[in-house]
Amino acid sequence: MRLTRRSFIQASAATGGALLAGCAAGKPATNAMDKAAATAKPKGEDAGKWIANTCQGCTTWCPIEIFVQNGRAVKVRGNQLSKANSGYVCPRGHLILQQIYDPDRIKTPMKRTNPQKGRNIDPKFVPISWDEAMDTVADQIIELRKNNESHKFLLMRGRYSDQNGILYGNIPKMIGSPNNISHSSICAEVEKMGAYYTEGYFGYRDYDLDNMKYLIVWACDPISSNRQVPNAIRKLNKILENGTVAAIDPRMSNTAAKAHEWMPITPATDGAVAIAMAHHILVNGLWSKEFCGDFNDGRNRFIKGQTVSENDFNEKNTNGLVKWWNIALKDADPSWAAKEAGVEQAQIERIATGFAKAAPNCGVWYGPNMQPRGTYAVMAMHALNGLVGATDSVGGVITGMGAPSSGYPKIDAHQDEISKKGSKNTKIDQRGYLNMPALKGGKSGGGVVANNVANAILANDPYDIKVAIGYFNNFNFSGTEGQRWDKAMAKVPFFAHIVPMFSEMTYFADIVLPSTLHHSEQWSSVRSKANLHGHVSIQQPVIDRMFDVHAPETEIVWMLAEKLALKGFPNILNWLKDFKDPETGKAPTNAAEFGLYAVKIRTHKAWDPALNKDYKGDRPSGWKEFVEKGIVNSPKYEFGKKWKDGFSKTVTKKFEFYSETLKKALEGHAEKHKTTVDNVLTVTNYEARGELAFVPHYETPKRHGSRSAYPFDLIDMKSRHNREGRSANTTWSYTFKSCDPGDVNEQDVIQINPADARRLGINEGDMVKVTSVLSSLKVRARLWEGVRPGCAAKCFGQGHHAMGRVAAKDFANAVPRGANFNEIMPDDYDRLSGSTARNGGFTGVRIEKA
């Protein structure tokens, strides 16, 4: 049977009709005014069961429960035992139901019959068996190893569970490749640089919202899309009533709409405002003497324009406060920043004063800041938390927390020489190159540069890729200048895609492997944190699988390992057989058993009383109770440990305003390439030279397109309905689109300030052409005062030409519904972190009536 795009849709429609017919008997009564219905016994929850699971709609990874009646998932709520989200979910959680029963899901493995590849080229997929699919993939891997080209294997990861260490962490190494590439730098990593190069923590922060008196929400939207959403929704009101919330963002977000202060700065001037606030706090003597220290004689010598002697200041828990002042702050007062950012000086001073006076019960909650020079901006934001002593304080900012987990069996005994040799090659994403330091963890090349993989493939630098596997990823859509990915994936000779939905990237696959959904169809586990608690939570099947799908990180790995063993490479299968059930000691004999045992092993410390005797968090009696409850909460975070014991991951063991940690990393990268730090910064397009490179400071915006030709700053926003791109084919995400401030139900729009629209002769609802230095797109205009004049705001997640009949305007012919702004955003990076640039108005655009 040959499947064209159109026949694929027809088959999906037939399945969708069967699904709807199957649930007709359970259709809820709508005749609310009928007397018989009114007196009938209500149909309550007794007929079903709440089953514990975990939502992965964002990186909060909230513990949830799914209500199942007659084998059908019908409702979602937060896990009532979870301390992370207190039993609540945000809108993303409810979209799970439409994901599960999406009739456009991929239902069986398929293979490509059209050798030509391209966005508008029909792959002519044909349904095949899992046996044939895995046999084909195994042949490709064996061929690479036979030709001593194992390093030309590439694994790309999107969403993952805590079992990712199997497929993502170890399978490439065992094949003989260094190339396991995560999506993370496409959507986050810059923000982690702020906390890492000040206090040594590379991760997402938490916030003591119960005791906070002043919250600055900076370039993010905690009650909409920036992690810990249910917790933020529930607790923001307390700060609004008893304290102050200030939002700094060019666009009025959900949080800004509720805040006491909204500061609509010019995009990418965040660093200017942050260091001006630090200047204001210091000259007014509002810094934390308890945390930072004070002048020896108690007299404030921080005076605008004046250099201060380091000998006059007795520093406590911090390093280089006076150096920071002398290098970057002494002239950076609010009047200067107000001109840079296009806001009022008085507002900068008012927010800085209120923030500092509330200390330590305050915090700066900042977002991704994926700007070309974003590292220094987030360092400046996070430095404010240290300056007022909010870090590691009650009512302040938390960096830490975790949950118990156990390791997997080691691969060492199963690695052959091909594996060991091949995995030592340079990674494909060019991390650690002179122009791409990617300094995660203080190491040159320590971070991933996912979006650059397309460039590397096209350039055969450091080599070509011959076999690729991707799972739960869609880089052709989510990466900026996605046209590069189209060309790159067309060039790769063999690509297998493991996904539940038919994405833009799937069109380039040679083999398509349909995946289970984490939250409802497979065994897996997740570790995360929120609300001062870490947790490990379960993901388990809540319904019978409707389609011929398998779990990517466990079951598919086992099936592939079996095929490889039959072809003379048993090493991976032998390793997987080391995964023995902690309860019975039995080794797995099939994919389903392996999937279950892998989860039991990873969570072993969480549920086995013999292994967690001294654990002060939840202690279930065993596996059965853990599965039933679905969660193990850690004890509440203990404040003040870093004040007492020091910041163990920084070079000085202190909170660093002058970052010796960054200095060491930059000098190491420069030495690696036999050059200077100044030259590294020149090549990577930063402005800092000399000592300025080691302190938080302001870098002027880097922008593609002149102001005269492209007068608008394009700013992106994230929808509170976006389940990391996998909710685009759900009707609810469009029906309730106006939940995103300024957007319109059932439409895709670009938000323009009415003053700008009048000048251009654009009316509400007009189709407009939006042009960058790269290309153009057409989208409907939305006139809204909630976007700063001179800016145009567009929501991420729309403009799919794939994903299904809701996401695309014409799925069969690859016609998009709306516009994907990644197609007009140039490929650029914050090179110190390796992160893709997509924020900060770095793309200039011209807008005209279409």
mmCIF file of C-alpha atoms in Angstrom, residues 259-414:
data_model
loop_
_atom_site.group_PDB
_atom_site.id
_atom_site.type_symbol
_atom_site.label_atom_id
_atom_site.label_comp_id
_atom_site.label_asym_id
_atom_site.label_seq_id
_atom_site.Cartn_x
_atom_site.Cartn_y
_atom_site.Cartn_z
ATOM 1 C CA ALA A 259 1.753 43.667 37.730
ATOM 2 C CA HIS A 260 2.007 46.927 39.657
ATOM 3 C CA GLU A 261 4.707 48.133 37.257
ATOM 4 C CA TRP A 262 5.212 47.406 33.571
ATOM 5 C CA MET A 263 8.429 48.670 32.009
ATOM 6 C CA PRO A 264 8.281 48.169 28.209
ATOM 7 C CA ILE A 265 11.971 48.491 27.440
ATOM 8 C CA THR A 266 13.546 48.579 24.010
ATOM 9 C CA PRO A 267 14.417 44.954 23.156
ATOM 10 C CA ALA A 268 17.891 43.769 24.210
ATOM 11 C CA THR A 269 18.563 46.713 26.535
ATOM 12 C CA ASP A 270 17.963 44.512 29.584
ATOM 13 C CA GLY A 271 21.623 44.670 30.564
ATOM 14 C CA ALA A 272 21.597 48.463 30.640
ATOM 15 C CA VAL A 273 18.609 48.586 32.988
ATOM 16 C CA ALA A 274 20.048 45.845 35.211
ATOM 17 C CA ILE A 275 23.417 47.501 35.786
ATOM 18 C CA ALA A 276 21.724 50.880 36.256
ATOM 19 C CA MET A 277 19.626 49.313 39.019
ATOM 20 C CA ALA A 278 22.811 47.960 40.561
ATOM 21 C CA HIS A 279 24.360 51.443 40.331
ATOM 22 C CA HIS A 280 21.314 52.984 41.994
ATOM 23 C CA ILE A 281 21.279 50.398 44.779
ATOM 24 C CA LEU A 282 24.946 50.990 45.519
ATOM 25 C CA VAL A 283 24.983 54.805 45.484
ATOM 26 C CA ASN A 284 21.983 54.802 47.805
ATOM 27 C CA GLY A 285 23.550 52.321 50.220
ATOM 28 C CA LEU A 286 20.824 49.714 49.674
ATOM 29 C CA TRP A 287 23.003 46.665 49.035
ATOM 30 C CA SER A 288 23.044 43.790 51.544
ATOM 31 C CA LYS A 289 25.810 44.483 54.034
ATOM 32 C CA GLU A 290 25.186 41.113 55.632
ATOM 33 C CA PHE A 291 25.821 39.233 52.381
ATOM 34 C CA CYS A 292 28.184 41.475 50.416
ATOM 35 C CA GLY A 293 30.012 43.313 53.181
ATOM 36 C CA ASP A 294 30.614 47.032 53.781
ATOM 37 C CA PHE A 295 33.216 49.757 53.782
ATOM 38 C CA ASN A 296 35.680 49.500 56.644
ATOM 39 C CA ASP A 297 34.555 52.783 58.182
ATOM 40 C CA GLY A 298 30.878 52.393 57.261
ATOM 41 C CA ARG A 299 30.933 55.409 54.925
ATOM 42 C CA ASN A 300 29.471 54.788 51.458
ATOM 43 C CA ARG A 301 32.088 55.550 48.805
ATOM 44 C CA PHE A 302 29.954 54.430 45.856
ATOM 45 C CA ILE A 303 29.533 57.831 44.202
ATOM 46 C CA LYS A 304 28.712 58.276 40.541
ATOM 47 C CA GLY A 305 31.805 58.531 38.364
ATOM 48 C CA GLN A 306 34.241 57.893 41.197
ATOM 49 C CA THR A 307 36.632 54.938 41.437
ATOM 50 C CA VAL A 308 36.680 53.089 44.735
ATOM 51 C CA SER A 309 39.686 51.441 46.384
ATOM 52 C CA GLU A 310 39.207 47.721 46.915
ATOM 53 C CA ASN A 311 41.129 47.999 50.187
ATOM 54 C CA ASP A 312 38.390 50.197 51.636
ATOM 55 C CA PHE A 313 35.756 47.484 51.364
ATOM 56 C CA ASN A 314 35.491 44.393 53.566
ATOM 57 C CA GLU A 315 33.788 41.763 51.403
ATOM 58 C CA LYS A 316 31.974 38.790 52.947
ATOM 59 C CA ASN A 317 30.195 36.203 50.793
ATOM 60 C CA THR A 318 30.932 37.842 47.450
ATOM 61 C CA ASN A 319 33.897 38.413 45.191
ATOM 62 C CA GLY A 320 34.754 41.590 43.315
ATOM 63 C CA LEU A 321 31.909 43.982 44.164
ATOM 64 C CA VAL A 322 34.224 46.988 44.089
ATOM 65 C CA LYS A 323 35.869 45.723 40.904
ATOM 66 C CA TRP A 324 32.439 45.458 39.296
ATOM 67 C CA TRP A 325 31.695 49.038 40.320
ATOM 68 C CA ASN A 326 34.954 50.372 38.922
ATOM 69 C CA ILE A 327 34.792 48.411 35.660
ATOM 70 C CA ALA A 328 31.125 48.593 34.691
ATOM 71 C CA LEU A 329 28.866 50.441 37.142
ATOM 72 C CA LYS A 330 30.256 53.779 38.263
ATOM 73 C CA ASP A 331 29.025 55.701 35.211
ATOM 74 C CA ALA A 332 25.993 53.517 34.431
ATOM 75 C CA ASP A 333 23.326 55.493 36.269
ATOM 76 C CA PRO A 334 19.545 55.324 35.641
ATOM 77 C CA SER A 335 19.529 58.469 33.519
ATOM 78 C CA TRP A 336 21.906 56.811 31.052
ATOM 79 C CA ALA A 337 19.954 53.530 31.067
ATOM 80 C CA ALA A 338 16.659 55.362 30.552
ATOM 81 C CA LYS A 339 17.963 56.751 27.262
ATOM 82 C CA GLU A 340 19.311 53.355 26.183
ATOM 83 C CA ALA A 341 16.114 51.474 27.037
ATOM 84 C CA GLY A 342 13.580 54.149 26.101
ATOM 85 C CA VAL A 343 11.921 54.210 29.519
ATOM 86 C CA GLU A 344 11.625 56.679 32.399
ATOM 87 C CA GLN A 345 14.553 57.214 34.743
ATOM 88 C CA ALA A 346 12.159 57.516 37.668
ATOM 89 C CA GLN A 347 10.718 54.070 36.971
ATOM 90 C CA ILE A 348 14.151 52.440 36.966
ATOM 91 C CA GLU A 349 14.959 54.110 40.277
ATOM 92 C CA ARG A 350 11.571 53.277 41.781
ATOM 93 C CA ILE A 351 11.810 49.586 40.941
ATOM 94 C CA ALA A 352 15.435 49.333 42.076
ATOM 95 C CA THR A 353 14.636 51.041 45.381
ATOM 96 C CA GLY A 354 11.553 48.965 46.090
ATOM 97 C CA PHE A 355 13.378 45.779 45.200
ATOM 98 C CA ALA A 356 16.329 46.508 47.472
ATOM 99 C CA LYS A 357 14.203 47.672 50.399
ATOM 100 C CA ALA A 358 12.210 44.435 50.277
ATOM 101 C CA ALA A 359 15.424 42.394 50.459
ATOM 102 C CA PRO A 360 16.107 39.646 51.106
ATOM 103 C CA ASN A 361 12.435 38.827 50.427
ATOM 104 C CA CYS A 362 12.722 39.604 46.732
ATOM 105 C CA GLY A 363 13.894 38.147 43.486
ATOM 106 C CA VAL A 364 14.599 38.714 39.818
ATOM 107 C CA TRP A 365 12.831 36.005 37.803
ATOM 108 C CA TYR A 366 14.388 36.181 34.369
ATOM 109 C CA GLY A 367 13.711 34.156 31.261
ATOM 110 C CA PRO A 368 15.623 32.610 28.360
ATOM 111 C CA ASN A 369 17.084 35.890 27.011
ATOM 112 C CA MET A 370 18.175 34.203 23.808
ATOM 113 C CA GLN A 371 19.962 37.279 22.477
ATOM 114 C CA PRO A 372 23.193 37.271 20.455
ATOM 115 C CA ARG A 373 24.945 38.799 23.501
ATOM 116 C CA GLY A 374 22.606 37.444 26.119
ATOM 117 C CA THR A 375 25.128 35.924 28.544
ATOM 118 C CA TYR A 376 26.153 39.278 29.977
ATOM 119 C CA ALA A 377 22.550 40.462 30.250
ATOM 120 C CA VAL A 378 21.496 37.477 32.384
ATOM 121 C CA MET A 379 24.643 37.808 34.479
ATOM 122 C CA ALA A 380 23.592 41.387 35.217
ATOM 123 C CA MET A 381 20.055 40.303 36.135
ATOM 124 C CA HIS A 382 21.219 37.520 38.421
ATOM 125 C CA ALA A 383 23.842 39.761 40.003
ATOM 126 C CA LEU A 384 20.980 41.851 41.396
ATOM 127 C CA ASN A 385 19.835 38.807 43.387
ATOM 128 C CA GLY A 386 23.267 38.617 44.948
ATOM 129 C CA LEU A 387 23.638 42.343 45.473
ATOM 130 C CA VAL A 388 20.634 42.500 47.812
ATOM 131 C CA GLY A 389 21.251 39.116 49.454
ATOM 132 C CA ALA A 390 18.203 37.463 47.907
ATOM 133 C CA THR A 391 20.049 34.396 46.721
ATOM 134 C CA ASP A 392 19.611 31.410 49.046
ATOM 135 C CA SER A 393 17.394 33.500 51.337
ATOM 136 C CA VAL A 394 13.863 33.064 52.666
ATOM 137 C CA GLY A 395 11.577 34.919 50.279
ATOM 138 C CA GLY A 396 14.286 34.966 47.638
ATOM 139 C CA VAL A 397 15.900 32.895 44.894
ATOM 140 C CA ILE A 398 16.879 29.245 45.165
ATOM 141 C CA THR A 399 19.518 27.432 43.126
ATOM 142 C CA GLY A 400 19.542 23.742 43.905
ATOM 143 C CA MET A 401 17.253 20.935 45.076
ATOM 144 C CA GLY A 402 16.953 17.479 43.662
ATOM 145 C CA ALA A 403 15.322 14.109 44.080
ATOM 146 C CA PRO A 404 16.688 10.584 44.643
ATOM 147 C CA SER A 405 17.685 8.506 41.632
ATOM 148 C CA SER A 406 19.813 5.474 40.878
ATOM 149 C CA GLY A 407 22.278 4.917 38.073
ATOM 150 C CA TYR A 408 22.110 2.475 35.190
ATOM 151 C CA PRO A 409 24.568 -0.372 34.569
ATOM 152 C CA LYS A 410 27.854 0.858 33.094
ATOM 153 C CA ILE A 411 28.610 0.346 29.414
ATOM 154 C CA ASP A 412 32.388 -0.021 29.784
ATOM 155 C CA ALA A 413 32.509 -3.809 29.620
ATOM 156 C CA HIS A 414 30.396 -3.770 26.458
#
